[in-house]
mmCIF file of C-alpha atoms in Angstrom:
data_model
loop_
_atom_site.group_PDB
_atom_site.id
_atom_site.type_symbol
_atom_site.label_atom_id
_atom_site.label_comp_id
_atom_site.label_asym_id
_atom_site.label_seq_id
_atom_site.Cartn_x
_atom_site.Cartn_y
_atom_site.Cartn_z
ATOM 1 C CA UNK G 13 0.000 0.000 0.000
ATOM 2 C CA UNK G 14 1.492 3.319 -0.879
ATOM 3 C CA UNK G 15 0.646 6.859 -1.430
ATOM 4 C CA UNK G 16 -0.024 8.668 -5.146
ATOM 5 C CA UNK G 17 -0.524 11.717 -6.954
ATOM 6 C CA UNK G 18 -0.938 13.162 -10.146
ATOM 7 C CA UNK G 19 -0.953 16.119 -12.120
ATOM 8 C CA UNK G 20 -3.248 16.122 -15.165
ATOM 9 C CA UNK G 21 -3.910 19.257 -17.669
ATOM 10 C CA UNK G 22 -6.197 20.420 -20.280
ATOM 11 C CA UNK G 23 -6.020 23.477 -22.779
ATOM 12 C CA UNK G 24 -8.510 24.136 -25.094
ATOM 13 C CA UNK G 25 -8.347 27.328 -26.680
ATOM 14 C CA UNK G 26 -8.102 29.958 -24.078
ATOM 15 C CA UNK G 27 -8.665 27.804 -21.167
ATOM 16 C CA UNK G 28 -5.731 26.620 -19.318
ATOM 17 C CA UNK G 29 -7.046 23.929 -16.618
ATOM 18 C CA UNK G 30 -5.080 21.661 -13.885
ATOM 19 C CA UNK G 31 -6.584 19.011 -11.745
ATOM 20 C CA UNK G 32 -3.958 17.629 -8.581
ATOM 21 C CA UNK G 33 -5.264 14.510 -6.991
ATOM 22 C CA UNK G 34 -3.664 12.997 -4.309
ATOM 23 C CA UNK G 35 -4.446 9.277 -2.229
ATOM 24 C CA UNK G 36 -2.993 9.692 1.200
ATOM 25 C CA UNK G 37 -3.229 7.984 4.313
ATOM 26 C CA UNK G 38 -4.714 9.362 7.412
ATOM 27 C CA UNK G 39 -3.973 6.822 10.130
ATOM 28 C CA UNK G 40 -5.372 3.598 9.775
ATOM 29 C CA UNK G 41 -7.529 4.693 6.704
ATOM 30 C CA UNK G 42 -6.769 5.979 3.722
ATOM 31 C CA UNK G 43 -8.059 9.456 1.678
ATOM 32 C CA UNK G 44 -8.739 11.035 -1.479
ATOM 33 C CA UNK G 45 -7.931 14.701 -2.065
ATOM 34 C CA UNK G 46 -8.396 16.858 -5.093
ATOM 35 C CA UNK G 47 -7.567 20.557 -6.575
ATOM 36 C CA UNK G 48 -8.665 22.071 -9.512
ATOM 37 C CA UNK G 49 -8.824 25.821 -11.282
ATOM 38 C CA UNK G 50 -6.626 27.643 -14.093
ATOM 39 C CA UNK G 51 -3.144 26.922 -14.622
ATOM 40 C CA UNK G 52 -1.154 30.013 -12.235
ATOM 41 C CA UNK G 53 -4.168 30.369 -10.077
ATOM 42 C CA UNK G 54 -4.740 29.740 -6.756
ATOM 43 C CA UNK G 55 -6.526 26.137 -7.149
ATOM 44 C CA UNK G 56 -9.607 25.153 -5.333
ATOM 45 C CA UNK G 57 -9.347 22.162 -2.819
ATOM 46 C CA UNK G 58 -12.190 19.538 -2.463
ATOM 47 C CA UNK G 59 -12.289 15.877 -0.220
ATOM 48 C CA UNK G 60 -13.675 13.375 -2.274
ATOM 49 C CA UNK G 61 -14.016 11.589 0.799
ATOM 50 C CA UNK G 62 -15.126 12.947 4.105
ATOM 51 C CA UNK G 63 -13.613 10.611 6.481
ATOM 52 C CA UNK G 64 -10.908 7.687 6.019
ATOM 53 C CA UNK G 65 -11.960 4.665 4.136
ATOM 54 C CA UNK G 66 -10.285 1.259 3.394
ATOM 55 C CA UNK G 67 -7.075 1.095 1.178
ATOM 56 C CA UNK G 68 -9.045 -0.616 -1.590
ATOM 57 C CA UNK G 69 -12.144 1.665 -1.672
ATOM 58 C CA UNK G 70 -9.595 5.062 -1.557
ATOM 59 C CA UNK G 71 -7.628 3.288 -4.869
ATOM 60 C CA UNK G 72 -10.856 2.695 -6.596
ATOM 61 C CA UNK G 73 -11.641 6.508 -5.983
ATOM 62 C CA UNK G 74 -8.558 7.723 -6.989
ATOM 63 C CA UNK G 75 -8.616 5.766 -9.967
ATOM 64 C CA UNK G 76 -12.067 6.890 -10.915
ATOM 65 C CA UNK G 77 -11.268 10.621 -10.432
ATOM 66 C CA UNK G 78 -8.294 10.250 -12.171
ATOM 67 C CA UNK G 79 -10.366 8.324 -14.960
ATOM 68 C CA UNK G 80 -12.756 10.412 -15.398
ATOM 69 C CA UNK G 81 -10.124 13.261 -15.871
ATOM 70 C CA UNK G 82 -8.669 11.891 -18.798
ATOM 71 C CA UNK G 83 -11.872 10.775 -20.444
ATOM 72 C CA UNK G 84 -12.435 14.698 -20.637
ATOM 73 C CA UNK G 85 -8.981 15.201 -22.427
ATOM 74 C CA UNK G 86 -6.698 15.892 -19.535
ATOM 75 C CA UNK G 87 -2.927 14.376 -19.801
ATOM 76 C CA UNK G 88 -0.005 14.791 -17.383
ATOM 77 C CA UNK G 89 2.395 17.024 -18.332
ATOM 78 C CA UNK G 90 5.805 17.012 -16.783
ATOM 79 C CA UNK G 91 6.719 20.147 -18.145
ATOM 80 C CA UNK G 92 4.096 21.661 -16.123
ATOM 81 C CA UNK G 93 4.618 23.615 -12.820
ATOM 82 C CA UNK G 94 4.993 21.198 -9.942
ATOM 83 C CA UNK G 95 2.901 21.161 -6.829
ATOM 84 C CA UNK G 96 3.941 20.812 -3.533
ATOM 85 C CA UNK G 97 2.796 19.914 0.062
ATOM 86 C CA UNK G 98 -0.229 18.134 -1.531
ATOM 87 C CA UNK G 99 0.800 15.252 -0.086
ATOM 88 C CA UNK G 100 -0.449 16.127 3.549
ATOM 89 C CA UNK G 101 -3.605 17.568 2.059
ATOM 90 C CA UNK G 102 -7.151 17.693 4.175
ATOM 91 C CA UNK G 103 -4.856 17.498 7.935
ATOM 92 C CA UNK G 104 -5.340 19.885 10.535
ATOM 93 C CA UNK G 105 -3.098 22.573 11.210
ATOM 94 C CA UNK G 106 -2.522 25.008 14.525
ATOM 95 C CA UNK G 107 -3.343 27.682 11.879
ATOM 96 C CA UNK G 108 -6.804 29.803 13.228
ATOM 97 C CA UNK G 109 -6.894 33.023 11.164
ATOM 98 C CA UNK G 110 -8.691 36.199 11.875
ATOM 99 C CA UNK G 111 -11.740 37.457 10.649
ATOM 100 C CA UNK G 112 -12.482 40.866 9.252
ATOM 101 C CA UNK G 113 -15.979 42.714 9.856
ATOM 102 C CA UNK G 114 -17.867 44.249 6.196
ATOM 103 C CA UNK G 115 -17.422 48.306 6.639
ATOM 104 C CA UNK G 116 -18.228 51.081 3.962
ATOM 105 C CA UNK G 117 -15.939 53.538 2.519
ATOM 106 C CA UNK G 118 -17.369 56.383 4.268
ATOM 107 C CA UNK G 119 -17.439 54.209 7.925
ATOM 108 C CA UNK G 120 -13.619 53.850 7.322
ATOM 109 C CA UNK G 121 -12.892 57.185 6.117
ATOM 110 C CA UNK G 122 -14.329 58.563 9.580
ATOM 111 C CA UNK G 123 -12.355 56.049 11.779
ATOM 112 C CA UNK G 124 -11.122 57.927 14.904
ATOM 113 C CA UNK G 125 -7.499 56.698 16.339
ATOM 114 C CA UNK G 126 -4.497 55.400 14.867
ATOM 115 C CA UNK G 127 -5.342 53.083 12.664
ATOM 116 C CA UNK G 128 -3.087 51.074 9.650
ATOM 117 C CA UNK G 129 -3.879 49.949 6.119
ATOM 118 C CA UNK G 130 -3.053 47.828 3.413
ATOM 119 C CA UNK G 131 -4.891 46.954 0.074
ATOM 120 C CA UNK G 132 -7.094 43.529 0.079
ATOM 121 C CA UNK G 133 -5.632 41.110 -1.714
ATOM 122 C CA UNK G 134 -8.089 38.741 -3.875
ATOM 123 C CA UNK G 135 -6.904 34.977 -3.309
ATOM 124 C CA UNK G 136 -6.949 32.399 -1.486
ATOM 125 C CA UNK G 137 -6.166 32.998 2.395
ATOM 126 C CA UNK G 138 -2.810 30.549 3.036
ATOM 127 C CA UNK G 139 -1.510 30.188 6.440
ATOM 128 C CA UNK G 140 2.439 29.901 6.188
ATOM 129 C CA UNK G 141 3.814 27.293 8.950
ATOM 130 C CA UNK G 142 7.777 27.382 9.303
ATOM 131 C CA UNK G 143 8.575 25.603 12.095
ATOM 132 C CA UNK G 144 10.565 22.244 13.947
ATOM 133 C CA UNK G 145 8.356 19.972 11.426
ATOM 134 C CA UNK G 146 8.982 21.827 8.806
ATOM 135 C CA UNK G 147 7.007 24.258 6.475
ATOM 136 C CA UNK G 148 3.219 23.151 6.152
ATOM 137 C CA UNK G 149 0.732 25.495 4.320
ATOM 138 C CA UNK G 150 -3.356 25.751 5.781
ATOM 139 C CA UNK G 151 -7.006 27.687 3.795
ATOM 140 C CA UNK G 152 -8.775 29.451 5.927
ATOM 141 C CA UNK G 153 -10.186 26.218 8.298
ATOM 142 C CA UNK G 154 -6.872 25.469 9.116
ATOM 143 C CA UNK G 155 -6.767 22.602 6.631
ATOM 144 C CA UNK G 156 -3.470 21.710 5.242
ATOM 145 C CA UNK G 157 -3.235 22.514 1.524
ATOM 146 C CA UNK G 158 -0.285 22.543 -0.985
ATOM 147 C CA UNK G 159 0.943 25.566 -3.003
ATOM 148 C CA UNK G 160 2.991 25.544 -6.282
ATOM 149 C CA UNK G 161 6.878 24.825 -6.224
ATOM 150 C CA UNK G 162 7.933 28.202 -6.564
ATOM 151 C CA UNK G 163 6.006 29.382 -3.693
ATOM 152 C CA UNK G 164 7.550 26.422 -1.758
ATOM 153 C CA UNK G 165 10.731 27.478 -2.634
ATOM 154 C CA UNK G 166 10.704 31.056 -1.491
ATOM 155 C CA UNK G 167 9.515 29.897 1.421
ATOM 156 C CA UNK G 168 12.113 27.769 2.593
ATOM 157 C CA UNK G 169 14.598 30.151 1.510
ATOM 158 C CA UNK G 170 13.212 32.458 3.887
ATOM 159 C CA UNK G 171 13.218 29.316 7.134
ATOM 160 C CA UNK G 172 16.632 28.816 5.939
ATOM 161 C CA UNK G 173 17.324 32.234 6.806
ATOM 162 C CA UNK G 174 15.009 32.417 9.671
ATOM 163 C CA UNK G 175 15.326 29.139 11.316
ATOM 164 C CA UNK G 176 13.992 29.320 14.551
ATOM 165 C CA UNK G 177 10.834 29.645 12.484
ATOM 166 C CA UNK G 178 7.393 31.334 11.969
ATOM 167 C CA UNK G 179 3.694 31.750 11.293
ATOM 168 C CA UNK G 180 2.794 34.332 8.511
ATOM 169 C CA UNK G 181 -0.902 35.186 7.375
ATOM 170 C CA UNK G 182 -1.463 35.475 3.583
ATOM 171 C CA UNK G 183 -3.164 35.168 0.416
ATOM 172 C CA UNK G 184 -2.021 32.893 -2.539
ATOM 173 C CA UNK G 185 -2.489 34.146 -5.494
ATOM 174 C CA UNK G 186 -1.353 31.372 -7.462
ATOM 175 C CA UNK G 187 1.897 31.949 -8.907
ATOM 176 C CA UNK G 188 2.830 34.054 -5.849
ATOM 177 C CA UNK G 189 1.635 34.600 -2.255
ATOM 178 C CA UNK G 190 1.072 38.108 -0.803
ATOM 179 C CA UNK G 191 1.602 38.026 3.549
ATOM 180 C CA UNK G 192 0.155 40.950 5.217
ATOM 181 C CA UNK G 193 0.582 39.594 8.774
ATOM 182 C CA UNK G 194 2.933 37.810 11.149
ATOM 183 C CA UNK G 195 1.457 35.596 13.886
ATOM 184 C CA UNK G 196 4.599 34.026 15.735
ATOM 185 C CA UNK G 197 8.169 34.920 14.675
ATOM 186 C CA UNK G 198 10.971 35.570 17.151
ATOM 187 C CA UNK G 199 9.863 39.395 17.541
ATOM 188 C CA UNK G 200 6.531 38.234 17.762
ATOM 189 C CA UNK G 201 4.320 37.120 20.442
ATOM 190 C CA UNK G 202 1.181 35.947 19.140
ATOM 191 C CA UNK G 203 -2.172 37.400 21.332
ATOM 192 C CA UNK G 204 0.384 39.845 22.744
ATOM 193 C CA UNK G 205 2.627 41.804 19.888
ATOM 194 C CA UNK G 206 0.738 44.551 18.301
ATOM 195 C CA UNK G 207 -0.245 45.410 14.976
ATOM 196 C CA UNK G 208 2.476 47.986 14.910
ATOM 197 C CA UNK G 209 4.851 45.834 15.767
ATOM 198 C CA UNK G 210 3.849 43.078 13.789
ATOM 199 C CA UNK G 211 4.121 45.765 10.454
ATOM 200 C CA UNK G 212 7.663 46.203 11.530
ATOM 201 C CA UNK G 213 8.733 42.553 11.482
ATOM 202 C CA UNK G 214 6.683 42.736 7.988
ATOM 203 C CA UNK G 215 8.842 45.488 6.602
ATOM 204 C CA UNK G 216 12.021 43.703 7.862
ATOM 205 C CA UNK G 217 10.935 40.002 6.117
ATOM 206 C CA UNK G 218 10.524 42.076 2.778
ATOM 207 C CA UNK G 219 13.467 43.810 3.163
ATOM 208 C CA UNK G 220 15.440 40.115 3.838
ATOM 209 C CA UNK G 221 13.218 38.494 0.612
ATOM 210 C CA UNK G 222 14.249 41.524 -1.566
ATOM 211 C CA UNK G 223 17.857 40.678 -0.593
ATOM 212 C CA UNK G 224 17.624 37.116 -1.196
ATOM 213 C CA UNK G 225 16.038 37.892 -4.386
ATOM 214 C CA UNK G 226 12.439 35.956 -4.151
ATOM 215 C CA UNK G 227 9.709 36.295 -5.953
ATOM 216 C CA UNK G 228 6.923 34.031 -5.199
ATOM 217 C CA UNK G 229 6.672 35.665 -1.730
ATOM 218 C CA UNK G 230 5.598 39.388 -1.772
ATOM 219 C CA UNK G 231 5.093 41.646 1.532
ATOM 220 C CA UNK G 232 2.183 44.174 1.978
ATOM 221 C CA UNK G 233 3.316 46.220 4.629
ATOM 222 C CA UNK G 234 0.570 48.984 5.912
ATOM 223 C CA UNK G 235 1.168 52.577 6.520
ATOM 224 C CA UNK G 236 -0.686 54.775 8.674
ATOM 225 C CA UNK G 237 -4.379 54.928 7.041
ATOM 226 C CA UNK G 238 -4.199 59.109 6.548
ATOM 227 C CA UNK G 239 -1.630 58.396 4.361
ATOM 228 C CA UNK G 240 -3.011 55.212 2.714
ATOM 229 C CA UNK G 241 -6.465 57.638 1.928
ATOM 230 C CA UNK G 242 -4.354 60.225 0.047
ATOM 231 C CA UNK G 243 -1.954 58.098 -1.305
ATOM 232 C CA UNK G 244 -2.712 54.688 -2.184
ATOM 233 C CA UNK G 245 -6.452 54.043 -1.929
ATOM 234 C CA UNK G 246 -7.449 56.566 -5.011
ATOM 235 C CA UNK G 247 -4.475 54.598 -7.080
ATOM 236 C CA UNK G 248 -5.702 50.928 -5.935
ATOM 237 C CA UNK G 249 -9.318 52.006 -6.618
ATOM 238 C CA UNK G 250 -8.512 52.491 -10.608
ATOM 239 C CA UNK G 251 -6.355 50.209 -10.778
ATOM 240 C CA UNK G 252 -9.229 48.019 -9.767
ATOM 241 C CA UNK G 253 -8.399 46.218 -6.686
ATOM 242 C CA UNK G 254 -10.803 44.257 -4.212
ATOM 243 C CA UNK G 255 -10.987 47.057 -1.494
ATOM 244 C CA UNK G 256 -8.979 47.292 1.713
ATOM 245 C CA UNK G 257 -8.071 46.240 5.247
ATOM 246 C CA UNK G 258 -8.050 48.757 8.367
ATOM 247 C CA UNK G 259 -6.733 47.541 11.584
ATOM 248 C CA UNK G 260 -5.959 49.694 14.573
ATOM 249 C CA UNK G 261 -2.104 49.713 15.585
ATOM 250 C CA UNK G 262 -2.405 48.869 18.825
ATOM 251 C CA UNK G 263 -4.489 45.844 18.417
ATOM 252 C CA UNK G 264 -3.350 42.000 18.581
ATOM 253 C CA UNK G 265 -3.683 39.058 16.208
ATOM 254 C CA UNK G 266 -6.949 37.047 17.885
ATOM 255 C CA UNK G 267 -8.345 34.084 15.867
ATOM 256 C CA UNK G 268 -11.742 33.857 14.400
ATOM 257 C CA UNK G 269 -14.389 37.448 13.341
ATOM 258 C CA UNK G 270 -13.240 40.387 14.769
ATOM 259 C CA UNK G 271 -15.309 43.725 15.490
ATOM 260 C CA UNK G 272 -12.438 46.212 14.778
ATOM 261 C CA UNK G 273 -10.648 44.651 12.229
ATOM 262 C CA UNK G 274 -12.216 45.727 8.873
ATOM 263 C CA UNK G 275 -12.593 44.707 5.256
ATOM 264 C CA UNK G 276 -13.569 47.135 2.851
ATOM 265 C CA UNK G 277 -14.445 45.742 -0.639
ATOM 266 C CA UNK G 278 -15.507 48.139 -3.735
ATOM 267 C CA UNK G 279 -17.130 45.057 -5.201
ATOM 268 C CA UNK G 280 -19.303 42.860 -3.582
ATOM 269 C CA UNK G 281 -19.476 39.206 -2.594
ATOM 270 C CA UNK G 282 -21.183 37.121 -1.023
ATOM 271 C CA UNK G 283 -21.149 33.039 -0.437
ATOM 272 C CA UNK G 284 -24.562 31.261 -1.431
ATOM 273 C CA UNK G 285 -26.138 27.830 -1.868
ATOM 274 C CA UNK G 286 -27.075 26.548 -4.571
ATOM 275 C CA UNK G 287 -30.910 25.437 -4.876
ATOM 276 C CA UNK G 288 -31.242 24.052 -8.023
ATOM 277 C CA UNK G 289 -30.727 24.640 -11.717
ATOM 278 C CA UNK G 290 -32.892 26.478 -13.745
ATOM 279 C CA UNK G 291 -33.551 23.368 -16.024
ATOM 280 C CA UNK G 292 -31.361 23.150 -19.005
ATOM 281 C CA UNK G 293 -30.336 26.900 -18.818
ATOM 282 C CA UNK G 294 -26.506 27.439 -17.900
ATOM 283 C CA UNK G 295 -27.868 29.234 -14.759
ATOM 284 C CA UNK G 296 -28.457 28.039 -11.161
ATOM 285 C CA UNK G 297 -30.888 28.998 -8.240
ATOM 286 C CA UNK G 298 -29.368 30.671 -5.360
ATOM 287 C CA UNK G 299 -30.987 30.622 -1.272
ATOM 288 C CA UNK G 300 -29.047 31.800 1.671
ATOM 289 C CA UNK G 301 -29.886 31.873 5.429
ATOM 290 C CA UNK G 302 -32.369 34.212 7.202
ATOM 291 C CA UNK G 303 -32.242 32.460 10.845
ATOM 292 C CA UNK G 304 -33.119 29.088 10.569
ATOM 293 C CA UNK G 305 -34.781 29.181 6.797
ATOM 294 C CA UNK G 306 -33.425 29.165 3.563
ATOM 295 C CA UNK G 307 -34.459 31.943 0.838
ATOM 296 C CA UNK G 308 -33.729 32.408 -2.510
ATOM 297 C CA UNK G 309 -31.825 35.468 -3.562
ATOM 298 C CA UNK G 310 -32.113 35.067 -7.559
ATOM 299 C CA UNK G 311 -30.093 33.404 -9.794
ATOM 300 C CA UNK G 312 -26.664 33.746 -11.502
ATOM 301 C CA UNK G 313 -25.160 32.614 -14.992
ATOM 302 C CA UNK G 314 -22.796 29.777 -14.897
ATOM 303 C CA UNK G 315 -20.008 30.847 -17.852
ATOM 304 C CA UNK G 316 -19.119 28.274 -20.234
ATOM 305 C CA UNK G 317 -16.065 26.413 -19.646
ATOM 306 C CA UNK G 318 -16.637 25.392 -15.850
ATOM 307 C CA UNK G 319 -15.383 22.660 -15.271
ATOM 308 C CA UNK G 320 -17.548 21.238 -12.758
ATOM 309 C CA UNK G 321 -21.114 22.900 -13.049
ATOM 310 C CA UNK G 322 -22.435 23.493 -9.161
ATOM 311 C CA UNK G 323 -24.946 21.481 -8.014
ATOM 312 C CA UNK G 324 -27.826 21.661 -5.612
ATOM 313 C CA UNK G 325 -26.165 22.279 -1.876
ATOM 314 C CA UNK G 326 -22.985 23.255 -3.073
ATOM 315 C CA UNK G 327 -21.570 26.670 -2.084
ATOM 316 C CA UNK G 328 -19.945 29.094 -4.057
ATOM 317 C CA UNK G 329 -19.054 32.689 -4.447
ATOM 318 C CA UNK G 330 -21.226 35.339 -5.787
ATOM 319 C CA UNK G 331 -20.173 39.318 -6.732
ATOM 320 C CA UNK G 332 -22.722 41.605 -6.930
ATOM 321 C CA UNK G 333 -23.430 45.465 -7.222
ATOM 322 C CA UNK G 334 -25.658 45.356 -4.245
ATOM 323 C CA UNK G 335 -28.883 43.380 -2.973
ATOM 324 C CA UNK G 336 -32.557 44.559 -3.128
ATOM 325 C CA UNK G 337 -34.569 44.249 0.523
ATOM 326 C CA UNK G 338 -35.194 40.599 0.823
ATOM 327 C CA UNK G 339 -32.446 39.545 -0.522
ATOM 328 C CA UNK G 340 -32.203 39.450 -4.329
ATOM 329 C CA UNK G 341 -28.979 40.097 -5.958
ATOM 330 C CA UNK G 342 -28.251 42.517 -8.744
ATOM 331 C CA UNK G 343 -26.053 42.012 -11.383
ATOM 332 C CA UNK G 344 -24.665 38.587 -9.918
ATOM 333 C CA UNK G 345 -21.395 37.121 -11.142
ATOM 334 C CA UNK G 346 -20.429 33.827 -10.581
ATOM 335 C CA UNK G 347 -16.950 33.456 -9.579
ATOM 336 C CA UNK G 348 -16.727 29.996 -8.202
ATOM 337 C CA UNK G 349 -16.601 27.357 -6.010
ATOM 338 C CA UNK G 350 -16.376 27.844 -2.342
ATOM 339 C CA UNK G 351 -14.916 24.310 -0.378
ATOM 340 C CA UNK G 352 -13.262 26.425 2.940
ATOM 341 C CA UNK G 353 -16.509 27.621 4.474
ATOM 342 C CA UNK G 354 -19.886 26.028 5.978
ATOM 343 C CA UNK G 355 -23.699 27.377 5.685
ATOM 344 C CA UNK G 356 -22.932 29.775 8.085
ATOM 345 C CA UNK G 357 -20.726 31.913 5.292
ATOM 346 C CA UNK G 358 -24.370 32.070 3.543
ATOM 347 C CA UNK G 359 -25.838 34.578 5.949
ATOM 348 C CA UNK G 360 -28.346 37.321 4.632
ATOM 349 C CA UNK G 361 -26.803 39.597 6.806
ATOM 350 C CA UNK G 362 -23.560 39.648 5.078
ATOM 351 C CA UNK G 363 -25.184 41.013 2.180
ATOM 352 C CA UNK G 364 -24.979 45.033 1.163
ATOM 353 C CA UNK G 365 -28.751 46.051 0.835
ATOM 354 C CA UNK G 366 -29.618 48.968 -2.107
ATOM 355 C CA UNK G 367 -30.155 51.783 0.337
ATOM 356 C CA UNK G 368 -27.218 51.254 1.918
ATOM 357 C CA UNK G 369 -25.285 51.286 -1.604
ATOM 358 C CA UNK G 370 -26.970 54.275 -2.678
ATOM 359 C CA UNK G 371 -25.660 55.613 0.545
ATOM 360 C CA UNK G 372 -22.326 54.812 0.227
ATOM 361 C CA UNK G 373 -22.370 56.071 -3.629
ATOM 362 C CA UNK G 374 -23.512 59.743 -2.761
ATOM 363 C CA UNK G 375 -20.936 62.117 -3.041
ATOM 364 C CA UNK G 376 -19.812 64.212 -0.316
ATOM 365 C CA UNK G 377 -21.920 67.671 0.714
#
C-alpha cells in the first residue's frame, strides 16, 4: 500500500485547466484529495471523501477521479509547474486566522485613532507554517493545503534564513503569495505583539526576501491609514483592486471574526447555496440563510467552460453590485466554487442592501 498523486492538464483554446489529486493515508484509513482551477491560479481544494476509508475503496476513488479526468482530455504534463505539500492535504493545522468585519468607505474614512492599512488582496487565504516539522501550508479552516513549487521554494529560503521559524498570514495568489501579517516569529508574540509591531517585522521580512532575491513571496506592509487615503487608496481604486483592510495599531492578532478589524471591498461578494438549476439553462438557483430558513436570492449565470457545473447544496461565491430588501442580488457574477466555508458563510446579513449602496455612492456635501 502506498501513497499517489498526479498532475493532469487540459487546454482548449483559451482555457488553461489543472486538476492535482492525491491518495494519502490518514492513520489507519486511507483518503482522497483533489484541486482544480486555471493553470497560475490559486486552485480550489475539495475531499472526495469525508472521512478515512479502506485502502481498496480510496484506490478505486482515486482511480475513478483520475479516470474520469482523462476521459475529458486531460494528460499529465511534466513540463508543467509542480505542486507541492499536496501530499499532507485535508490534515489539521494550529493555523486559526482572523476574521475581518464588512465596513463602507465612508465608515472607514471617519475612523477615529491610529489606525493602519493595506490593500485587500483577492486569493486564497494561506496560512504559512515554518517551524521544527517543517514548512506546512493551511485555507482558511486550518486545513493543510499545498501551493505551487515556486512558492515552496521562497519559502524555505526564507526558514533557511530564519530558522527558529514562523507563522505568517497570507493570500495565494497562485503563482505568488502576498503576507500581510505575522502571527509568531521571534519578535513576535502571538495574542500579545501589536499590529504595529507586527508591520515592523513585515517590513524587515521584505526587506530580507528583496535581498535574497524571491519572488513568489511578496510583503504588503501597511502605513498609517491618513496616508493610505491620500496616497494609495485613489491609485488601488482604478487600478481596480478588491478594497482594503483597516486595523488599529495597537491591536493583537486574535483568531476567528473580529469587530475592529475591517474589510472594505468596492465590489461585492457574497457566499450562497445553490438550490437548483434552472432546467437546461446554464444558470443556477441561489438561497441563503435568514435564521433558521433558507431563501432564494435570484439566480446567476454559470459561464461556459466550468469545469464542474455546481450542483444543488454546493456553495460558491457570488459578486454583486448590491442586494434589493429581501435579498435578491443585482447584477450577480459567478466566480466559483467555495470548499473552505460552511452554511454559516451564507448569511443574509452579510449582504450590502440597495439603500445602503446608494448611501455609500452619494458624493460628499
Amino acid at each position: 500500500m502506498e501513497e499517489k498523486s498526479i498532475a493532469l492538464f487540459l487546454t482548449e483554446g483559451s482555457s488553461d485547466k489543472e486538476y492535482r489529486v492525491q491518495l494519502v493515508q490518514d492513520g489507519d484509513g486511507w483518503r482522497v484529495f483533489a484541486q482544480n482551477g486555471r493553470r497560475g491560479k490559486a486552485l480550489k481544494n475539495a475531499e472526495k471523501t469525508k472521512e478515512a476509508i479502506s485502502y481498496d475503496s480510496a484506490v478505486k476513488l482515486y482511480d475513478k477521479t483520475v479516470a474520469s479526468k482523462t476521459r475529458k482530455g486531460y494528460t499529465e504534463d511534466v513540463t508543467g509547474a509542480a505542486f507541492a505539500g499536496g501530499e499532507n492535504a485535508g490534515r489539521k493545522t494550529a493555523f486559526r486566522p482572523m476574521l475581518l468585519t464588512a465596513i463602507s468607505h465612508e465608515e472607514a474614512s471617519g475612523l477615529d485613532g491610529e489606525w493602519l492599512a493595506q490593500q485587500k488582496h483577492d486569493g486564497e487565504r494561506r496560512g504559512v507554517i515554518a517551524g521544527p516539522d517543517g514548512i506546512h501550508f493551511a485555507n482558511r479552516n486550518g486545513l493543510e493545503v499545498g501551493v505551487r513549487q515556486p512558492v515552496m521554494d521562497d519559502v524555505q529560503a526564507l526558514f533557511l534564513d530564519l530558522p527558529e521559524g514562523f507563522v505568517l498570514d497570507a493570500e495565494d495568489m497562485g503563482d505568488h503569495l502576498v503576507v500581510f501579517d505575522v502571527v509568531e516569529h521571534p519578535q513576535v508574540e502571538k495574542g500579545v505583539s501589536t499590529f504595529r509591531v507586527r508591520s515592523n517585522v513585515l517590513a524587515g521580512l521584505q526587506s530580507t526576501a528583496q535581498q535574497l532575491g524571491l519572488t513568489a513571496v511578496k510583503f504588503d506592509v501597511p502605513v498609517p491609514a491618513a496616508e493610505f487615503f491620500r496616497d494609495r487608496e485613489p491609485r488601488m481604486r482604478d487600478a481596480g483592486a478588491e478594497g482594503y483592510v483597516l486595523r488599529p495599531a495597537d491591536s493583537v492578532y486574535a483568531e476567528g471574526r473580529q469587530p475592529v478589524a475591517f474589510k472594505m471591498k468596492y465590489i461585492e461578494s457574497c457566499t450562497a447555496r445553490v438550490k437548483a438549476r434552472n432546467g437546461e439553462k446554464s444558470s443556477v438557483r441561489l438561497e441563503m440563510l435568514d435564521g433558521d430558513d433558507w431563501i432564494e436570492v435570484g439566480n446567476v449565470t454559470i459561464p461556459q467552460g466550468v469545469e464542474q457545473f455546481p450542483e444543488a447544496g454546493q456553495l460558491i461565491e457570488v459578486e454583486y453590485l448590491y442586494a434589493y430588501e429581501g435579498g435578491s442580488l443585482y447584477q450577480p457574477v459567478f466566480k466559483g466554487p467555495r470548499t473552505d466555508v460552511d452554511d454559516e458563510a451564507c448569511r443574509l446579513g452579510t449582504l450590502k442592501f440597495k439603500r445602503e449602496a446608494d448611501a455609500a455612492a452619494a458624493p460628499a456635501m
